[in-house]
Coordinates of C-alpha atoms in Angstrom, one line a residue:
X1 CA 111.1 -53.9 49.3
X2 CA 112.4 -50.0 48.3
X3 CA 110.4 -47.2 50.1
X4 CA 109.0 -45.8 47.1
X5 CA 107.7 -49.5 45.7
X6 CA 106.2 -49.6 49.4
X7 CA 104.5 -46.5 49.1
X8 CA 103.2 -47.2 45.8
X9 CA 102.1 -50.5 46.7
X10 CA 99.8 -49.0 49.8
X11 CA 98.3 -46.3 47.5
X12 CA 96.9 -48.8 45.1
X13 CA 95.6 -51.5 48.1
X14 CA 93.5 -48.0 49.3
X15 CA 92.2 -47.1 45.7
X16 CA 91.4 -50.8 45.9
X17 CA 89.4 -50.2 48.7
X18 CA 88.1 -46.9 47.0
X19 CA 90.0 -44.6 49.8
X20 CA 91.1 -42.6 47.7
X21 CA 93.3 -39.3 48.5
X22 CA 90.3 -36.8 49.0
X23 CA 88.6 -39.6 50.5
X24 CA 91.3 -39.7 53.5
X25 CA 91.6 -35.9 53.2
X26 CA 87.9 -35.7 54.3
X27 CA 88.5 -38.2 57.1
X28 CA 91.4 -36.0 58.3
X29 CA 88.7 -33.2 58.1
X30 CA 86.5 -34.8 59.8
X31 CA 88.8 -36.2 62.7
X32 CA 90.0 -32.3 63.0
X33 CA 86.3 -31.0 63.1
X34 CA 85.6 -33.8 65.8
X35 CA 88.9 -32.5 68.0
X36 CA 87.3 -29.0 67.1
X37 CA 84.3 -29.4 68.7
X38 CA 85.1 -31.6 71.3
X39 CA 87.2 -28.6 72.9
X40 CA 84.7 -26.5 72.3
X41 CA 82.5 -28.9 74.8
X42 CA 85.3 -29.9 76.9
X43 CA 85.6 -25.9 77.5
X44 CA 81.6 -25.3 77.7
X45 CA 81.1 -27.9 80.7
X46 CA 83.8 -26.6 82.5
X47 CA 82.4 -22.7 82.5
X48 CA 78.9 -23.8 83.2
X49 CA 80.5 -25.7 86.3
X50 CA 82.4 -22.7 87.5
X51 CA 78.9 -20.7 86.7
X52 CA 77.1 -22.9 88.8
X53 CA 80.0 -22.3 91.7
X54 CA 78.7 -19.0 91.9
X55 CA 75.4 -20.6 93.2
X56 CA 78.1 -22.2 95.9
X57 CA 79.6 -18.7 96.9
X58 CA 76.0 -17.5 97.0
X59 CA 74.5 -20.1 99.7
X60 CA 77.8 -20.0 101.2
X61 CA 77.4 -16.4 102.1
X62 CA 73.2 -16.8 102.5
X63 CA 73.9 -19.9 105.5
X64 CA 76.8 -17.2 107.3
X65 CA 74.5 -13.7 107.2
X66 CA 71.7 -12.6 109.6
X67 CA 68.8 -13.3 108.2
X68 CA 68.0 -9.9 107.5
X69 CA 70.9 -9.8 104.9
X70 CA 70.2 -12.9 103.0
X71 CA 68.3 -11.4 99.8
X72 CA 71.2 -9.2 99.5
X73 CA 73.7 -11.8 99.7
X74 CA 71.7 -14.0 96.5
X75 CA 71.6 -10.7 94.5
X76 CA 74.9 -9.6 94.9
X77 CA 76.6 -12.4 93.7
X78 CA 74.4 -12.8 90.5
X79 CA 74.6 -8.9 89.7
X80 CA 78.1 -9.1 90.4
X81 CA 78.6 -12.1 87.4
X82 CA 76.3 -9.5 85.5
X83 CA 78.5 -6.5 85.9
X84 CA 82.1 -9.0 85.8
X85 CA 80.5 -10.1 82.3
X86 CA 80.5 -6.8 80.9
X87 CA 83.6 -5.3 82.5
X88 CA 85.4 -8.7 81.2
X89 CA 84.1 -8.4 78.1
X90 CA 85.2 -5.1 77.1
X91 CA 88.4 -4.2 79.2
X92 CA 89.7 -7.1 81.6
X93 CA 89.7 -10.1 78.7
X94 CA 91.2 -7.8 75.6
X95 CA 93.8 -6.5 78.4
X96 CA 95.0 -10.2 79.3
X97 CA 94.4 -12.2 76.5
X98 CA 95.4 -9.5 73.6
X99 CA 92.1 -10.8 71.9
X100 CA 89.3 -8.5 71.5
X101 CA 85.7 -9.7 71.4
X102 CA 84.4 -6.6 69.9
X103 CA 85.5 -7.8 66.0
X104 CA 83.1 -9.1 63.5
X105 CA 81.7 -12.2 64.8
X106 CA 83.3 -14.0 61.9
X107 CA 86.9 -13.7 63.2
X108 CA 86.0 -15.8 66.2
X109 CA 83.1 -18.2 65.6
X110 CA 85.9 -20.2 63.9
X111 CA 86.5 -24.0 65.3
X112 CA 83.2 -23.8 66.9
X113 CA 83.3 -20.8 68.9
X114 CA 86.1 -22.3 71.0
X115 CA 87.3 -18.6 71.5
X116 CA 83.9 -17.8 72.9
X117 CA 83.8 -20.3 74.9
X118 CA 87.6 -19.5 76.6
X119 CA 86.1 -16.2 76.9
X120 CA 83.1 -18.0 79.1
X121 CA 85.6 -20.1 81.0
X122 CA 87.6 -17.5 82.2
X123 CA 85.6 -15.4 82.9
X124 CA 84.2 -17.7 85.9
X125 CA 87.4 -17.6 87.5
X126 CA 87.7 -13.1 87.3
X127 CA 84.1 -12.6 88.5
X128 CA 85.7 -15.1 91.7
X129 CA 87.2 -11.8 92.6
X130 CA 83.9 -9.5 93.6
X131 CA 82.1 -13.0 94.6
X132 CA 85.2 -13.5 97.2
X133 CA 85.2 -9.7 98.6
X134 CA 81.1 -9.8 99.0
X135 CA 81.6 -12.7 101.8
X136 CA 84.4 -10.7 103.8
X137 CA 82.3 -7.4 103.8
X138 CA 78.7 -9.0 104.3
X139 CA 76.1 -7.2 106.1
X140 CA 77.1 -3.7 106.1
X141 CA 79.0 -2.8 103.0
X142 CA 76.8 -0.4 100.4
X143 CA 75.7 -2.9 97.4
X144 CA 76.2 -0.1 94.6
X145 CA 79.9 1.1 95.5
X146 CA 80.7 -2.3 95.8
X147 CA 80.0 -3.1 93.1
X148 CA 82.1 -0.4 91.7
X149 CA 84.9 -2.2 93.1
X150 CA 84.4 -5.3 92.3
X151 CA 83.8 -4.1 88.4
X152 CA 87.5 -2.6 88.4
X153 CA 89.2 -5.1 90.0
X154 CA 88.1 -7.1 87.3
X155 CA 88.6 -5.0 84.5
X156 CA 92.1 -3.7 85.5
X157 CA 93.6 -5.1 88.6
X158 CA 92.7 -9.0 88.0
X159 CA 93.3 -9.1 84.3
X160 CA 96.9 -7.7 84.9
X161 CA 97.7 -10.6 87.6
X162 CA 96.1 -12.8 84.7
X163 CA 97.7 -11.6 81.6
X164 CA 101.3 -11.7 83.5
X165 CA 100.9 -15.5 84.5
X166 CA 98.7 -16.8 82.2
X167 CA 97.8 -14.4 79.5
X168 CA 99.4 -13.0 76.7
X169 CA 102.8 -11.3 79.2
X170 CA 102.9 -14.8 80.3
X171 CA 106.9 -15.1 78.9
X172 CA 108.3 -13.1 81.9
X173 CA 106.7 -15.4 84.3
X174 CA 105.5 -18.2 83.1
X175 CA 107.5 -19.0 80.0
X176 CA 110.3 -21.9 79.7
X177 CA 112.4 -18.8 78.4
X178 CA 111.4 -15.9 81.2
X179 CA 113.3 -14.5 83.5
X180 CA 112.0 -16.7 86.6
X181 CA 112.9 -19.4 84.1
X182 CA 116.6 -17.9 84.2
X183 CA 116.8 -16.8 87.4
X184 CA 115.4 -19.8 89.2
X185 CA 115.5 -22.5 87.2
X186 CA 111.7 -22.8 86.7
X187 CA 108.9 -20.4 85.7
X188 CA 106.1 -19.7 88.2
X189 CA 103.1 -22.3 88.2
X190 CA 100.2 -22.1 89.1
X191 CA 97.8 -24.7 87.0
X192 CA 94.3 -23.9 88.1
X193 CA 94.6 -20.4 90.4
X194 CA 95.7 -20.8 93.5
X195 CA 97.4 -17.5 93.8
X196 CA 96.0 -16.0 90.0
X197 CA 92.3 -16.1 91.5
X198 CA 91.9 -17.2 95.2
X199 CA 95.0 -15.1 96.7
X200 CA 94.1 -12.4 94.8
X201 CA 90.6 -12.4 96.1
X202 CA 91.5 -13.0 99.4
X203 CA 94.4 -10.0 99.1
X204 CA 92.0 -7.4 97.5
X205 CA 89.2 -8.1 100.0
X206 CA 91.9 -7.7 103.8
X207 CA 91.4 -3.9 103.1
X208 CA 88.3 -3.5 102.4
X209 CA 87.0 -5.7 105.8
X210 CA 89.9 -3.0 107.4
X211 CA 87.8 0.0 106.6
X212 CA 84.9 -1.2 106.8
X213 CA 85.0 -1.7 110.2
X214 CA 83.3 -4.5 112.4
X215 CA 79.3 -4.9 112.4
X216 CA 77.4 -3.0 114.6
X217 CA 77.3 -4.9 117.5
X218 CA 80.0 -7.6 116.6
X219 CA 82.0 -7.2 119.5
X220 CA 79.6 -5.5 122.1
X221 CA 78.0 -9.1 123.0
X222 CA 79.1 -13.0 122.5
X223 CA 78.9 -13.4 118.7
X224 CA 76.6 -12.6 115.9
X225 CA 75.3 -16.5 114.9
X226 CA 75.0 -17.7 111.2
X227 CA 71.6 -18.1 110.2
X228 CA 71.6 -21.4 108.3
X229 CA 73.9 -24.5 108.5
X230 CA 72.1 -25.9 105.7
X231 CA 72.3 -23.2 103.7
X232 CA 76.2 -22.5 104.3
X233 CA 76.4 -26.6 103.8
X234 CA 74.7 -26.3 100.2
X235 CA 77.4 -23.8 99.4
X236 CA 80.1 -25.4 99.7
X237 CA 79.2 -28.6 98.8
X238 CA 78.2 -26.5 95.1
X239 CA 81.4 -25.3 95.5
X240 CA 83.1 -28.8 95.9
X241 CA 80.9 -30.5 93.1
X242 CA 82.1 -27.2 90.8
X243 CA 85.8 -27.1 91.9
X244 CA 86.4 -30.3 89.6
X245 CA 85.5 -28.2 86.5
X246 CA 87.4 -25.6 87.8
X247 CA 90.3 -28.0 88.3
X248 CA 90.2 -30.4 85.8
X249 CA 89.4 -28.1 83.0
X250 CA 91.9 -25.3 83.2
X251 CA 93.7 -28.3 80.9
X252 CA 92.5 -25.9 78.2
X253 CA 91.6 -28.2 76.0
X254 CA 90.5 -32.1 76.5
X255 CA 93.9 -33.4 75.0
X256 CA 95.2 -32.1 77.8
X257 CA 93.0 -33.1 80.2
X258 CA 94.5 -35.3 83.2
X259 CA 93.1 -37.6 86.1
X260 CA 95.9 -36.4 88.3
X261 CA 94.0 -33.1 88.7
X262 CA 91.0 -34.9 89.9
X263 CA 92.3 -37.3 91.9
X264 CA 94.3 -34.6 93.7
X265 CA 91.9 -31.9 93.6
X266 CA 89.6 -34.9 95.9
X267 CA 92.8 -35.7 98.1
X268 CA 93.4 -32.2 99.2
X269 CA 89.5 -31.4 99.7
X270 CA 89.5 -34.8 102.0
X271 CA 92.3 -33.4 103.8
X272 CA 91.1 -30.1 104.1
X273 CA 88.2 -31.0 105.4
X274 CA 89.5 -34.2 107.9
X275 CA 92.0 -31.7 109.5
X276 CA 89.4 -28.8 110.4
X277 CA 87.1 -31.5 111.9
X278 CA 90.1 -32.1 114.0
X279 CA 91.2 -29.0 115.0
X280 CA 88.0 -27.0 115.6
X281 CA 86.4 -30.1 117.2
X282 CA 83.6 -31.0 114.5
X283 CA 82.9 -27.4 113.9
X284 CA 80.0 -27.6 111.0
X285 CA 80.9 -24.2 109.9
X286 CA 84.6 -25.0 110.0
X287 CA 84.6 -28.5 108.3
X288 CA 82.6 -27.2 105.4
X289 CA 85.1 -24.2 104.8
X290 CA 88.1 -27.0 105.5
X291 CA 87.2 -28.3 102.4
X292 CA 86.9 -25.4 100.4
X293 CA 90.9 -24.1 102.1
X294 CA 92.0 -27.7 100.9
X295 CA 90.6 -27.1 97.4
X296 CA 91.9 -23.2 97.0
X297 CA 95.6 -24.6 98.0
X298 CA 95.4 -27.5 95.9
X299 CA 95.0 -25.6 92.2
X300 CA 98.0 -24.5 91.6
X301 CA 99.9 -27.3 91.8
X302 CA 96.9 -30.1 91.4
X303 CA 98.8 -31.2 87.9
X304 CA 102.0 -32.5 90.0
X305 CA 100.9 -33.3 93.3
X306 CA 102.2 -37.2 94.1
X307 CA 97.6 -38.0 95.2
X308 CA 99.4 -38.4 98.9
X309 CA 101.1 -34.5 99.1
X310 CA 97.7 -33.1 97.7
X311 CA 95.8 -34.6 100.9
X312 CA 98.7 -33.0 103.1
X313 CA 98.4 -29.4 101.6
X314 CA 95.0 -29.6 101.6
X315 CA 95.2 -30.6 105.3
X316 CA 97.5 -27.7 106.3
X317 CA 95.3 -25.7 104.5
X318 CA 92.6 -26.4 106.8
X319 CA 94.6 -26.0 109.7
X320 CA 95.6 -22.9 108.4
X321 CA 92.1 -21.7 107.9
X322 CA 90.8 -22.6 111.3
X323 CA 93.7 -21.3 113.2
X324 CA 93.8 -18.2 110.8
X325 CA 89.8 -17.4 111.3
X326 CA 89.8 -17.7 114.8
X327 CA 92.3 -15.5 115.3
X328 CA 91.6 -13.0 112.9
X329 CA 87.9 -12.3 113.7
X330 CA 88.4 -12.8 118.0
X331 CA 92.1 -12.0 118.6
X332 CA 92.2 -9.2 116.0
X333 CA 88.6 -8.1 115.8
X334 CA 88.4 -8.6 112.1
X335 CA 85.2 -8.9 111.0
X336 CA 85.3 -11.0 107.7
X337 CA 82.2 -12.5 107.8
X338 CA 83.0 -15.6 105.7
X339 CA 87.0 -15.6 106.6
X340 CA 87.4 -15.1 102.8
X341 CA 91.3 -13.7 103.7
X342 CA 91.8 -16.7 105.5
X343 CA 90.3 -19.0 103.2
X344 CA 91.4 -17.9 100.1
X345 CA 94.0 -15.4 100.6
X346 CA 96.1 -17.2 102.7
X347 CA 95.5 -20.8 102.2
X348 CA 95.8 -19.3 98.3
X349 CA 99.1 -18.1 98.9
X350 CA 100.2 -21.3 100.8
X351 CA 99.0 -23.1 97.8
X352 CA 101.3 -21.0 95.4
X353 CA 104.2 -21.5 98.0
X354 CA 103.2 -25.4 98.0
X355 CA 104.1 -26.2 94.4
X356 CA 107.3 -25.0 94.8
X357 CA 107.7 -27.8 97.5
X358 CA 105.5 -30.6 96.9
X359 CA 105.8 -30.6 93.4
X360 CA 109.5 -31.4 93.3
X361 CA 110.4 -35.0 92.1
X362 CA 112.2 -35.5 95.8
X363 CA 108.7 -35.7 96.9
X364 CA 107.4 -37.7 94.4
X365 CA 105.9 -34.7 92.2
X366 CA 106.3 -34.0 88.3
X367 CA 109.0 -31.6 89.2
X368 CA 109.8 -28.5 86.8
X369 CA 108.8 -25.9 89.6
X370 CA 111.0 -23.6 91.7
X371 CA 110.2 -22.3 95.2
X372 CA 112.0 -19.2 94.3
X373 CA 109.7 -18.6 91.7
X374 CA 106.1 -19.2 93.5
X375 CA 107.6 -17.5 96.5
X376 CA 108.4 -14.3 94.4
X377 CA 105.5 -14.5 92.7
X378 CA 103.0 -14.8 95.3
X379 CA 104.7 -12.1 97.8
X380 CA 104.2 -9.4 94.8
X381 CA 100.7 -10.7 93.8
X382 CA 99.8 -9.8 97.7
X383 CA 101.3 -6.7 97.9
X384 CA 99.7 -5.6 94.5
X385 CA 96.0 -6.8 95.4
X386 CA 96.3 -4.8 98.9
X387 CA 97.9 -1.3 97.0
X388 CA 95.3 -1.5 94.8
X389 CA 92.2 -2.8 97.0
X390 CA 93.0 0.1 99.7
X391 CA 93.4 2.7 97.1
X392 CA 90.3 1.8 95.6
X393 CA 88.3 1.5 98.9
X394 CA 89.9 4.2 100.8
X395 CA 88.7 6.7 98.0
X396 CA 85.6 5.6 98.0
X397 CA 85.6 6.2 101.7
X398 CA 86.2 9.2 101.7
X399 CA 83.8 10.6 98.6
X400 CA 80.7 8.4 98.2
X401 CA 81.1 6.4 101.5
X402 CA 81.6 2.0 101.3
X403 CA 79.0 1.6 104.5
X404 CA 75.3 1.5 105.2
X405 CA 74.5 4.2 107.5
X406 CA 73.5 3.1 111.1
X407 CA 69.5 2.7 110.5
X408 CA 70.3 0.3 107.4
X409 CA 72.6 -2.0 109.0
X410 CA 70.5 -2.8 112.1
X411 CA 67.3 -2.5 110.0
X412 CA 68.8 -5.1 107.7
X413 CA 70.3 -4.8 103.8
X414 CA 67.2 -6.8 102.7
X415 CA 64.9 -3.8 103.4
X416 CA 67.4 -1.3 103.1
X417 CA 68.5 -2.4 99.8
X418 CA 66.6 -4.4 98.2
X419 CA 63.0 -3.7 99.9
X420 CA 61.7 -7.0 100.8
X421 CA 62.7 -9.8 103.3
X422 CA 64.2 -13.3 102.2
X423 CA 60.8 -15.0 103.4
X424 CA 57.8 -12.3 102.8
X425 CA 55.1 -14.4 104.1
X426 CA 56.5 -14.6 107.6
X427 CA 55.6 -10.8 108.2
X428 CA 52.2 -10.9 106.9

């Protein structure tokens, strides 16, 4: 039968079935609406989970502090989302994404809000930045000029790591046209922030433990002890439980969305978390945080990982972090207080470095990634955070001060800051 009598004939059996033209038309509508909204969601569940991380990074840091510093710990990380949120809103998200949220609310409640909802999604992973930095200068850093610092690494120095890899200058990095592209064969990767959020973190938070200096104390008699193994457990285990929205749903939107993220996002938190049991001997504190190092090296190439390469960069990630903590805070009389360099700045930047090796199709990976690329990209995303993190820091130093004075760090941040203790009823 001709084309046209075909065609003809198939419009009249769906008039016969009273489908008629604006009949399918509003079935198209509707399927698109459905897609619509189901982004929306997909996008929705995946901030709320990074949000809830937050509750992660905030035991995480409660279980490792004194317990004289554990209010401060919960209210930092929850005024720092509060100041991230406002910073991101106005400066950082504009900045990276070209989209500004200040326009009549018309322009962007459109498919459901989705852009709102990207707005929410991202900014989880740039208020990472300050939540990172508050676990490496715990228990002696002043809570208000911190805060400072967190607010513009966020609205300036994060967003232009994000708009040049995943934002609107993407093309020079990121694009199948950019220079890396050109150069190397491959654009720089990194799916779900390896290097983008954790390195950067980690990077922008080395100076600021630097001058700082060590807690009073910290190396005048055997250790300072973590006040709560529970506590620090709880963390990261919200953390872990989190790290699949995190993960799985920088897809973007649920068409994209792929089991081979989750799969190897749990592959390289098993390994992270196997090897540091090995190495430090069952350490509690260091098996929890394994897991965490396996997750942080695992997002950036988590969409081409072969399930067995995730579990081994996780596990080198939680050899790295053991080995990397031990000798940083002993060694080198370093006092990060969480190991938040170690953890995510330079399991981060192993992770970056990773994709360019394990996700080549010689070792079973998607391929279309060059080490050239996530090597050159990682080295100038470190030197960038710690420029900018010890300019920042070492001004404030020397105008308003970054420390508690003496009498507030031995009497405690809770009292000193915040003016009550993390259990009140114990000193009546």
């Amino acid at each position: 039968m001709p084309k046209t009598k075909k065609v003809a004939a198939m419009v009249t059996f769906l008039a016969g079935l009273g489908l008629s033209g604006t009949a399918m038309a509003a079935d198209g509508d509707a399927a698109g609406e459905l897609a619509s909204s189901s982004n929306t969601l997909f996008i929705l569940l995946g901030a709320v989970m990074i949000l809830a991380m937050h509750g992660g990074f905030a035991f995480l840091e409660v279980g490792s502090v004194r317990r004289k510093n554990q209010v401060n710990a919960l209210n930092k990380i929850i005024c720092e989302w509060g100041f991230s949120t406002i910073v991101y809103f106005l400066i950082g998200y504009p900045l990276a994404r070209g989209v500004s949220l200040l326009v009549p609310v018309e322009e962007l409640a459109a498919d459901h809000g989705f852009e709102y909802v990207k707005f929410f999604l991202l900014l989880g992973f740039a208020a990472c930045i300050p939540a990172i930095i508050s676990g490496g200068v715990a228990e002696r850093a002043k809570f208000w000029t911190n805060s400072v610092a967190g607010a513009i690494f966020v609205g300036l120095v994060y967003p232009l790591i994000e708009g040049t890899t995943w934002g609107q200058f993407s093309n020079c990095l990121g694009g199948a046209d950019g220079w890396m592209a050109n150069t190397f064969g491959a654009p720089f990767h990194d799916f779900a922030g390896s290097v983008v959020v954790h390195a950067t973190g980690g990077w922008l938070a080395l100076p600021a433990i630097m001058l700082l200096g060590p807690r009073l104390k910290r190396y005048e008699t055997n250790s300072i002890k973590v006040s709560s193994i529970p506590f620090l457990a709880l963390g990261s285990w919200i953390l872990i439980v989190g790290w699949f929205g995190f993960n799985v749903m920088s897809a973007g939107n649920l068409s994209n969305v792929s089991g081979l993220v989750a799969i190897n996002s749990l592959m390289a938190m098993v390994g992270g978390t196997i090897a540091a049991m090995a190495i430090s001997k069952n350490d509690a504190g260091f098996v929890h945080n394994g897991a965490l190092a396996g997750l942080v090296a695992v997002c950036a190439g988590s969409d081409l990982y072969h399930p067995v390469c995730a579990a081994v960069v996780g596990a080198f990630a939680g050899g790295i972090f053991v080995f990397m903590f031990e000798n940083e805070t002993e060694k080198w009389r370093i006092d990060d207080v969480l190991g938040v360099w170690p953890l995510h700045g330079i399991c981060g930047a192993w992770g970056g470095i990773a994709a360019g090796i394990f996700g080549q199709k010689a070792l079973g990976g998607m391929g279309g990634v060059s080490f050239f690329s996530q090597l050159i990209v990682t080295l100038v995303v470190i030197v960038l955070c710690l420029a900018a993190s010890t300019l920042v820091y070492g001004l404030m130093k020397v105008t308003v001060g970054i420390r508690l004075s003496a009498h507030e760090e031995l009497r405690g941040s809770d009292l000193s800051v915040h003016m009550i203790e993390a259990n009140p009823e114990e000193a009546m």
